[in-house]
Amino acid sequence: MMCFEKSILSLSSLVILYNIHSHKMKKIFKQPFLFIGLISLTFSQEIPNEFLEFQVQKLLTDAGQNWETNTLFGLPRFQSNSKTNIENSINSNSLNIRTRTGIFTKNGAIALYGFGHFSFKKHYYGYLYPRIVNDSLAFIRYSGVPRDITRGGFNSGETDLSGIGFQNDWLTLQLGRGRESWGAGNEIQLALNENSPAYDYGLLGLDFGKLRVKYIHGFLESTENDINRYITARGIEWTNRKSLLIGLSETVIYSG
């Protein structure tokens, strides 16, 4: 039997987001630029925050582009871009695997990462983003535990993103490790923020055209007293897919 403690935090919010750039900025971002910016996103799912593609997607949304997939409950699902003519660049029914490795540096600290993702039969996908560092305090969102010994100069590692899922035009099911970012604007979200440490959670999303709903349930941590902390959130939003978003959400953190 699960025993619930007193520590329950509930946060509800109503957000209205209006796209003031829906007409003014369209002439600035021409189609060739959009194609270059999105082709690397088309067949991926979760995008690590450090990647240039992540920042490009946010910039385009802020400039009034891609509002047909814009949402208050996380960044747009990049698989939805396959509805465009870019999907003809590969056979979407085949198994597609893409990988990359690299290094991030910050004030002398080094992070070595690997990123891989696959898509299968257009709707099934998986992704993995592990990294190792020589200074666990230097990188935001990093939650790996440093060790007393080093290997190649690195003393800590973690899996920041990982998961498998299914997505079509109206349904998204995902199970893995990562984070959600709910709310309008950049870096001003309260409970679910893109800069939080990663946690394990499941996700259900439904898209009925102008009406969309989303639900998540995740595990945050276990304390020294064997108390587990969990997070759950649910939201509903209406959008005209051009210039207006209205959303209502509730986030609860509880222990037991």
mmCIF file with all atom_site columns, C-alpha atoms in Angstrom, residues 31-194:
data_model
loop_
_atom_site.group_PDB
_atom_site.id
_atom_site.type_symbol
_atom_site.label_atom_id
_atom_site.label_alt_id
_atom_site.label_comp_id
_atom_site.label_asym_id
_atom_site.label_entity_id
_atom_site.label_seq_id
_atom_site.pdbx_PDB_ins_code
_atom_site.Cartn_x
_atom_site.Cartn_y
_atom_site.Cartn_z
_atom_site.occupancy
_atom_site.B_iso_or_equiv
_atom_site.pdbx_formal_charge
_atom_site.auth_seq_id
_atom_site.auth_comp_id
_atom_site.auth_asym_id
_atom_site.auth_atom_id
_atom_site.pdbx_PDB_model_num
ATOM 1   C CA . GLN A 1 31  ? 11.589 28.835 -47.606 1.00 0.00 ? 31  GLN A CA 1
ATOM 2   C CA . PRO A 1 32  ? 15.223 27.856 -48.440 1.00 0.00 ? 32  PRO A CA 1
ATOM 3   C CA . PHE A 1 33  ? 16.304 28.828 -44.924 1.00 0.00 ? 33  PHE A CA 1
ATOM 4   C CA . LEU A 1 34  ? 13.421 26.905 -43.399 1.00 0.00 ? 34  LEU A CA 1
ATOM 5   C CA . PHE A 1 35  ? 14.339 23.828 -45.387 1.00 0.00 ? 35  PHE A CA 1
ATOM 6   C CA . ILE A 1 36  ? 17.955 23.943 -44.248 1.00 0.00 ? 36  ILE A CA 1
ATOM 7   C CA . GLY A 1 37  ? 16.970 24.587 -40.647 1.00 0.00 ? 37  GLY A CA 1
ATOM 8   C CA . LEU A 1 38  ? 14.395 21.811 -40.451 1.00 0.00 ? 38  LEU A CA 1
ATOM 9   C CA . ILE A 1 39  ? 15.882 19.029 -42.513 1.00 0.00 ? 39  ILE A CA 1
ATOM 10  C CA . SER A 1 40  ? 18.098 17.977 -39.615 1.00 0.00 ? 40  SER A CA 1
ATOM 11  C CA . LEU A 1 41  ? 15.068 17.968 -37.311 1.00 0.00 ? 41  LEU A CA 1
ATOM 12  C CA . THR A 1 42  ? 12.659 16.038 -39.460 1.00 0.00 ? 42  THR A CA 1
ATOM 13  C CA . PHE A 1 43  ? 13.651 12.561 -38.450 1.00 0.00 ? 43  PHE A CA 1
ATOM 14  C CA . SER A 1 44  ? 14.687 13.222 -34.838 1.00 0.00 ? 44  SER A CA 1
ATOM 15  C CA . GLN A 1 45  ? 12.564 13.441 -31.714 1.00 0.00 ? 45  GLN A CA 1
ATOM 16  C CA . GLU A 1 46  ? 13.961 14.929 -28.547 1.00 0.00 ? 46  GLU A CA 1
ATOM 17  C CA . ILE A 1 47  ? 16.704 17.439 -29.341 1.00 0.00 ? 47  ILE A CA 1
ATOM 18  C CA . PRO A 1 48  ? 19.442 18.101 -26.739 1.00 0.00 ? 48  PRO A CA 1
ATOM 19  C CA . ASN A 1 49  ? 19.336 21.695 -25.509 1.00 0.00 ? 49  ASN A CA 1
ATOM 20  C CA . GLU A 1 50  ? 22.969 22.276 -26.461 1.00 0.00 ? 50  GLU A CA 1
ATOM 21  C CA . PHE A 1 51  ? 22.421 21.549 -30.152 1.00 0.00 ? 51  PHE A CA 1
ATOM 22  C CA . LEU A 1 52  ? 22.144 24.378 -32.658 1.00 0.00 ? 52  LEU A CA 1
ATOM 23  C CA . GLU A 1 53  ? 18.991 22.765 -34.065 1.00 0.00 ? 53  GLU A CA 1
ATOM 24  C CA . PHE A 1 54  ? 17.290 23.246 -30.702 1.00 0.00 ? 54  PHE A CA 1
ATOM 25  C CA . GLN A 1 55  ? 17.966 26.989 -30.720 1.00 0.00 ? 55  GLN A CA 1
ATOM 26  C CA . VAL A 1 56  ? 16.986 27.338 -34.391 1.00 0.00 ? 56  VAL A CA 1
ATOM 27  C CA . GLN A 1 57  ? 13.606 25.750 -33.712 1.00 0.00 ? 57  GLN A CA 1
ATOM 28  C CA . LYS A 1 58  ? 12.948 28.137 -30.813 1.00 0.00 ? 58  LYS A CA 1
ATOM 29  C CA . LEU A 1 59  ? 14.020 31.117 -32.912 1.00 0.00 ? 59  LEU A CA 1
ATOM 30  C CA . LEU A 1 60  ? 11.687 30.201 -35.760 1.00 0.00 ? 60  LEU A CA 1
ATOM 31  C CA . THR A 1 61  ? 8.749  29.760 -33.399 1.00 0.00 ? 61  THR A CA 1
ATOM 32  C CA . ASP A 1 62  ? 9.435  33.123 -31.736 1.00 0.00 ? 62  ASP A CA 1
ATOM 33  C CA . ALA A 1 63  ? 9.546  34.689 -35.206 1.00 0.00 ? 63  ALA A CA 1
ATOM 34  C CA . GLY A 1 64  ? 6.065  33.406 -36.033 1.00 0.00 ? 64  GLY A CA 1
ATOM 35  C CA . GLN A 1 65  ? 6.977  30.316 -38.033 1.00 0.00 ? 65  GLN A CA 1
ATOM 36  C CA . ASN A 1 66  ? 5.644  26.758 -37.595 1.00 0.00 ? 66  ASN A CA 1
ATOM 37  C CA . TRP A 1 67  ? 2.702  27.808 -35.453 1.00 0.00 ? 67  TRP A CA 1
ATOM 38  C CA . GLU A 1 68  ? 0.667  24.908 -36.772 1.00 0.00 ? 68  GLU A CA 1
ATOM 39  C CA . THR A 1 69  ? 2.776  22.720 -34.456 1.00 0.00 ? 69  THR A CA 1
ATOM 40  C CA . ASN A 1 70  ? 3.519  25.296 -31.735 1.00 0.00 ? 70  ASN A CA 1
ATOM 41  C CA . THR A 1 71  ? 2.314  24.282 -28.282 1.00 0.00 ? 71  THR A CA 1
ATOM 42  C CA . LEU A 1 72  ? 2.365  25.505 -24.692 1.00 0.00 ? 72  LEU A CA 1
ATOM 43  C CA . PHE A 1 73  ? 3.220  21.992 -23.515 1.00 0.00 ? 73  PHE A CA 1
ATOM 44  C CA . GLY A 1 74  ? 6.781  21.472 -24.683 1.00 0.00 ? 74  GLY A CA 1
ATOM 45  C CA . LEU A 1 75  ? 8.527  22.212 -27.936 1.00 0.00 ? 75  LEU A CA 1
ATOM 46  C CA . PRO A 1 76  ? 6.866  21.133 -31.206 1.00 0.00 ? 76  PRO A CA 1
ATOM 47  C CA . ARG A 1 77  ? 7.235  17.459 -32.010 1.00 0.00 ? 77  ARG A CA 1
ATOM 48  C CA . PHE A 1 78  ? 9.739  17.470 -34.852 1.00 0.00 ? 78  PHE A CA 1
ATOM 49  C CA . GLN A 1 79  ? 8.237  14.343 -36.407 1.00 0.00 ? 79  GLN A CA 1
ATOM 50  C CA . SER A 1 80  ? 5.239  16.439 -37.406 1.00 0.00 ? 80  SER A CA 1
ATOM 51  C CA . ASN A 1 81  ? 7.522  18.156 -39.915 1.00 0.00 ? 81  ASN A CA 1
ATOM 52  C CA . SER A 1 82  ? 7.422  14.969 -41.973 1.00 0.00 ? 82  SER A CA 1
ATOM 53  C CA . LYS A 1 83  ? 4.048  16.102 -43.267 1.00 0.00 ? 83  LYS A CA 1
ATOM 54  C CA . THR A 1 84  ? 5.920  18.514 -45.514 1.00 0.00 ? 84  THR A CA 1
ATOM 55  C CA . ASN A 1 85  ? 7.684  17.698 -48.766 1.00 0.00 ? 85  ASN A CA 1
ATOM 56  C CA . ILE A 1 86  ? 10.886 16.955 -46.851 1.00 0.00 ? 86  ILE A CA 1
ATOM 57  C CA . GLU A 1 87  ? 9.583  13.448 -46.127 1.00 0.00 ? 87  GLU A CA 1
ATOM 58  C CA . ASN A 1 88  ? 10.322 12.508 -49.731 1.00 0.00 ? 88  ASN A CA 1
ATOM 59  C CA . SER A 1 89  ? 14.061 12.803 -49.065 1.00 0.00 ? 89  SER A CA 1
ATOM 60  C CA . ILE A 1 90  ? 14.145 9.299  -47.559 1.00 0.00 ? 90  ILE A CA 1
ATOM 61  C CA . ASN A 1 91  ? 11.895 6.250  -47.458 1.00 0.00 ? 91  ASN A CA 1
ATOM 62  C CA . SER A 1 92  ? 9.855  6.852  -44.307 1.00 0.00 ? 92  SER A CA 1
ATOM 63  C CA . ASN A 1 93  ? 8.877  3.166  -44.082 1.00 0.00 ? 93  ASN A CA 1
ATOM 64  C CA . SER A 1 94  ? 12.481 2.019  -43.703 1.00 0.00 ? 94  SER A CA 1
ATOM 65  C CA . LEU A 1 95  ? 14.638 1.849  -40.581 1.00 0.00 ? 95  LEU A CA 1
ATOM 66  C CA . ASN A 1 96  ? 16.652 5.060  -40.330 1.00 0.00 ? 96  ASN A CA 1
ATOM 67  C CA . ILE A 1 97  ? 19.478 5.388  -37.799 1.00 0.00 ? 97  ILE A CA 1
ATOM 68  C CA . ARG A 1 98  ? 21.500 8.559  -37.324 1.00 0.00 ? 98  ARG A CA 1
ATOM 69  C CA . THR A 1 99  ? 24.300 9.243  -34.866 1.00 0.00 ? 99  THR A CA 1
ATOM 70  C CA . ARG A 1 100 ? 26.679 12.030 -33.950 1.00 0.00 ? 100 ARG A CA 1
ATOM 71  C CA . THR A 1 101 ? 29.380 12.671 -31.373 1.00 0.00 ? 101 THR A CA 1
ATOM 72  C CA . GLY A 1 102 ? 31.015 15.856 -30.194 1.00 0.00 ? 102 GLY A CA 1
ATOM 73  C CA . ILE A 1 103 ? 32.541 17.917 -27.416 1.00 0.00 ? 103 ILE A CA 1
ATOM 74  C CA . PHE A 1 104 ? 31.215 20.891 -25.494 1.00 0.00 ? 104 PHE A CA 1
ATOM 75  C CA . THR A 1 105 ? 33.560 23.110 -23.495 1.00 0.00 ? 105 THR A CA 1
ATOM 76  C CA . LYS A 1 106 ? 32.805 25.706 -20.835 1.00 0.00 ? 106 LYS A CA 1
ATOM 77  C CA . ASN A 1 107 ? 35.448 27.591 -18.859 1.00 0.00 ? 107 ASN A CA 1
ATOM 78  C CA . GLY A 1 108 ? 37.910 24.736 -19.123 1.00 0.00 ? 108 GLY A CA 1
ATOM 79  C CA . ALA A 1 109 ? 35.331 22.028 -18.384 1.00 0.00 ? 109 ALA A CA 1
ATOM 80  C CA . ILE A 1 110 ? 34.762 19.404 -21.093 1.00 0.00 ? 110 ILE A CA 1
ATOM 81  C CA . ALA A 1 111 ? 31.723 17.299 -21.923 1.00 0.00 ? 111 ALA A CA 1
ATOM 82  C CA . LEU A 1 112 ? 31.992 14.462 -24.438 1.00 0.00 ? 112 LEU A CA 1
ATOM 83  C CA . TYR A 1 113 ? 28.630 13.347 -25.820 1.00 0.00 ? 113 TYR A CA 1
ATOM 84  C CA . GLY A 1 114 ? 27.082 10.889 -28.202 1.00 0.00 ? 114 GLY A CA 1
ATOM 85  C CA . PHE A 1 115 ? 23.627 11.232 -29.744 1.00 0.00 ? 115 PHE A CA 1
ATOM 86  C CA . GLY A 1 116 ? 21.710 8.621  -31.671 1.00 0.00 ? 116 GLY A CA 1
ATOM 87  C CA . HIS A 1 117 ? 18.152 8.237  -32.849 1.00 0.00 ? 117 HIS A CA 1
ATOM 88  C CA . PHE A 1 118 ? 16.152 5.969  -35.096 1.00 0.00 ? 118 PHE A CA 1
ATOM 89  C CA . SER A 1 119 ? 12.783 5.993  -36.808 1.00 0.00 ? 119 SER A CA 1
ATOM 90  C CA . PHE A 1 120 ? 10.932 2.979  -38.168 1.00 0.00 ? 120 PHE A CA 1
ATOM 91  C CA . LYS A 1 121 ? 7.841  2.795  -40.355 1.00 0.00 ? 121 LYS A CA 1
ATOM 92  C CA . LYS A 1 122 ? 7.387  6.554  -40.003 1.00 0.00 ? 122 LYS A CA 1
ATOM 93  C CA . HIS A 1 123 ? 5.727  6.426  -36.567 1.00 0.00 ? 123 HIS A CA 1
ATOM 94  C CA . TYR A 1 124 ? 8.080  4.499  -34.263 1.00 0.00 ? 124 TYR A CA 1
ATOM 95  C CA . TYR A 1 125 ? 11.178 6.167  -32.861 1.00 0.00 ? 125 TYR A CA 1
ATOM 96  C CA . GLY A 1 126 ? 13.876 5.990  -30.220 1.00 0.00 ? 126 GLY A CA 1
ATOM 97  C CA . TYR A 1 127 ? 16.726 8.232  -29.063 1.00 0.00 ? 127 TYR A CA 1
ATOM 98  C CA . LEU A 1 128 ? 19.739 8.237  -26.719 1.00 0.00 ? 128 LEU A CA 1
ATOM 99  C CA . TYR A 1 129 ? 21.950 11.100 -25.494 1.00 0.00 ? 129 TYR A CA 1
ATOM 100 C CA . PRO A 1 130 ? 24.671 10.094 -22.982 1.00 0.00 ? 130 PRO A CA 1
ATOM 101 C CA . ARG A 1 131 ? 27.556 12.337 -21.960 1.00 0.00 ? 131 ARG A CA 1
ATOM 102 C CA . ILE A 1 132 ? 30.640 12.252 -19.734 1.00 0.00 ? 132 ILE A CA 1
ATOM 103 C CA . VAL A 1 133 ? 32.291 15.280 -18.107 1.00 0.00 ? 133 VAL A CA 1
ATOM 104 C CA . ASN A 1 134 ? 35.364 16.254 -16.130 1.00 0.00 ? 134 ASN A CA 1
ATOM 105 C CA . ASP A 1 135 ? 33.458 18.803 -14.008 1.00 0.00 ? 135 ASP A CA 1
ATOM 106 C CA . SER A 1 136 ? 29.904 17.898 -12.995 1.00 0.00 ? 136 SER A CA 1
ATOM 107 C CA . LEU A 1 137 ? 29.164 21.418 -11.704 1.00 0.00 ? 137 LEU A CA 1
ATOM 108 C CA . ALA A 1 138 ? 30.038 23.254 -14.905 1.00 0.00 ? 138 ALA A CA 1
ATOM 109 C CA . PHE A 1 139 ? 27.109 22.183 -17.089 1.00 0.00 ? 139 PHE A CA 1
ATOM 110 C CA . ILE A 1 140 ? 23.499 23.153 -16.534 1.00 0.00 ? 140 ILE A CA 1
ATOM 111 C CA . ARG A 1 141 ? 20.965 20.323 -16.080 1.00 0.00 ? 141 ARG A CA 1
ATOM 112 C CA . TYR A 1 142 ? 23.748 17.825 -15.401 1.00 0.00 ? 142 TYR A CA 1
ATOM 113 C CA . SER A 1 143 ? 22.825 15.298 -12.691 1.00 0.00 ? 143 SER A CA 1
ATOM 114 C CA . GLY A 1 144 ? 25.596 12.682 -12.886 1.00 0.00 ? 144 GLY A CA 1
ATOM 115 C CA . VAL A 1 145 ? 27.426 11.811 -9.676  1.00 0.00 ? 145 VAL A CA 1
ATOM 116 C CA . PRO A 1 146 ? 31.203 12.530 -9.737  1.00 0.00 ? 146 PRO A CA 1
ATOM 117 C CA . ARG A 1 147 ? 33.550 9.713  -8.737  1.00 0.00 ? 147 ARG A CA 1
ATOM 118 C CA . ASP A 1 148 ? 36.891 9.816  -6.974  1.00 0.00 ? 148 ASP A CA 1
ATOM 119 C CA . ILE A 1 149 ? 38.635 8.093  -9.903  1.00 0.00 ? 149 ILE A CA 1
ATOM 120 C CA . THR A 1 150 ? 38.936 9.297  -13.487 1.00 0.00 ? 150 THR A CA 1
ATOM 121 C CA . ARG A 1 151 ? 39.088 7.643  -16.895 1.00 0.00 ? 151 ARG A CA 1
ATOM 122 C CA . GLY A 1 152 ? 40.725 9.702  -19.616 1.00 0.00 ? 152 GLY A CA 1
ATOM 123 C CA . GLY A 1 153 ? 40.296 12.794 -17.474 1.00 0.00 ? 153 GLY A CA 1
ATOM 124 C CA . PHE A 1 154 ? 36.532 12.269 -17.045 1.00 0.00 ? 154 PHE A CA 1
ATOM 125 C CA . ASN A 1 155 ? 35.032 11.461 -13.654 1.00 0.00 ? 155 ASN A CA 1
ATOM 126 C CA . SER A 1 156 ? 31.270 11.501 -14.185 1.00 0.00 ? 156 SER A CA 1
ATOM 127 C CA . GLY A 1 157 ? 28.658 10.426 -16.701 1.00 0.00 ? 157 GLY A CA 1
ATOM 128 C CA . GLU A 1 158 ? 24.911 10.409 -17.210 1.00 0.00 ? 158 GLU A CA 1
ATOM 129 C CA . THR A 1 159 ? 22.173 9.737  -19.755 1.00 0.00 ? 159 THR A CA 1
ATOM 130 C CA . ASP A 1 160 ? 20.470 13.082 -20.284 1.00 0.00 ? 160 ASP A CA 1
ATOM 131 C CA . LEU A 1 161 ? 17.892 11.912 -22.835 1.00 0.00 ? 161 LEU A CA 1
ATOM 132 C CA . SER A 1 162 ? 16.641 8.469  -23.788 1.00 0.00 ? 162 SER A CA 1
ATOM 133 C CA . GLY A 1 163 ? 13.367 6.907  -24.780 1.00 0.00 ? 163 GLY A CA 1
ATOM 134 C CA . ILE A 1 164 ? 11.140 5.092  -27.225 1.00 0.00 ? 164 ILE A CA 1
ATOM 135 C CA . GLY A 1 165 ? 7.809  6.156  -28.604 1.00 0.00 ? 165 GLY A CA 1
ATOM 136 C CA . PHE A 1 166 ? 5.051  6.110  -31.168 1.00 0.00 ? 166 PHE A CA 1
ATOM 137 C CA . GLN A 1 167 ? 3.616  9.147  -32.918 1.00 0.00 ? 167 GLN A CA 1
ATOM 138 C CA . ASN A 1 168 ? 1.081  9.669  -35.688 1.00 0.00 ? 168 ASN A CA 1
ATOM 139 C CA . ASP A 1 169 ? -1.159 12.566 -36.686 1.00 0.00 ? 169 ASP A CA 1
ATOM 140 C CA . TRP A 1 170 ? -3.277 12.447 -33.509 1.00 0.00 ? 170 TRP A CA 1
ATOM 141 C CA . LEU A 1 171 ? -1.519 10.278 -30.906 1.00 0.00 ? 171 LEU A CA 1
ATOM 142 C CA . THR A 1 172 ? 1.841  10.430 -29.119 1.00 0.00 ? 172 THR A CA 1
ATOM 143 C CA . LEU A 1 173 ? 3.012  7.753  -26.677 1.00 0.00 ? 173 LEU A CA 1
ATOM 144 C CA . GLN A 1 174 ? 6.493  8.031  -25.184 1.00 0.00 ? 174 GLN A CA 1
ATOM 145 C CA . LEU A 1 175 ? 8.403  6.407  -22.338 1.00 0.00 ? 175 LEU A CA 1
ATOM 146 C CA . GLY A 1 176 ? 11.891 7.459  -21.345 1.00 0.00 ? 176 GLY A CA 1
ATOM 147 C CA . ARG A 1 177 ? 14.141 9.950  -19.604 1.00 0.00 ? 177 ARG A CA 1
ATOM 148 C CA . GLY A 1 178 ? 14.242 13.677 -20.215 1.00 0.00 ? 178 GLY A CA 1
ATOM 149 C CA . ARG A 1 179 ? 12.312 16.789 -19.250 1.00 0.00 ? 179 ARG A CA 1
ATOM 150 C CA . GLU A 1 180 ? 9.251  18.791 -20.196 1.00 0.00 ? 180 GLU A CA 1
ATOM 151 C CA . SER A 1 181 ? 8.859  22.546 -20.631 1.00 0.00 ? 181 SER A CA 1
ATOM 152 C CA . TRP A 1 182 ? 5.299  23.842 -20.233 1.00 0.00 ? 182 TRP A CA 1
ATOM 153 C CA . GLY A 1 183 ? 4.285  27.482 -20.564 1.00 0.00 ? 183 GLY A CA 1
ATOM 154 C CA . ALA A 1 184 ? 4.753  30.509 -22.784 1.00 0.00 ? 184 ALA A CA 1
ATOM 155 C CA . GLY A 1 185 ? 8.033  32.287 -23.411 1.00 0.00 ? 185 GLY A CA 1
ATOM 156 C CA . ASN A 1 186 ? 11.613 31.136 -22.954 1.00 0.00 ? 186 ASN A CA 1
ATOM 157 C CA . GLU A 1 187 ? 13.179 30.181 -19.605 1.00 0.00 ? 187 GLU A CA 1
ATOM 158 C CA . ILE A 1 188 ? 10.296 31.574 -17.521 1.00 0.00 ? 188 ILE A CA 1
ATOM 159 C CA . GLN A 1 189 ? 8.373  28.345 -16.910 1.00 0.00 ? 189 GLN A CA 1
ATOM 160 C CA . LEU A 1 190 ? 7.692  27.532 -13.266 1.00 0.00 ? 190 LEU A CA 1
ATOM 161 C CA . ALA A 1 191 ? 7.204  23.810 -12.592 1.00 0.00 ? 191 ALA A CA 1
ATOM 162 C CA . LEU A 1 192 ? 8.238  22.166 -15.870 1.00 0.00 ? 192 LEU A CA 1
ATOM 163 C CA . ASN A 1 193 ? 11.335 23.845 -17.255 1.00 0.00 ? 193 ASN A CA 1
ATOM 164 C CA . GLU A 1 194 ? 13.753 22.904 -20.028 1.00 0.00 ? 194 GLU A CA 1
#
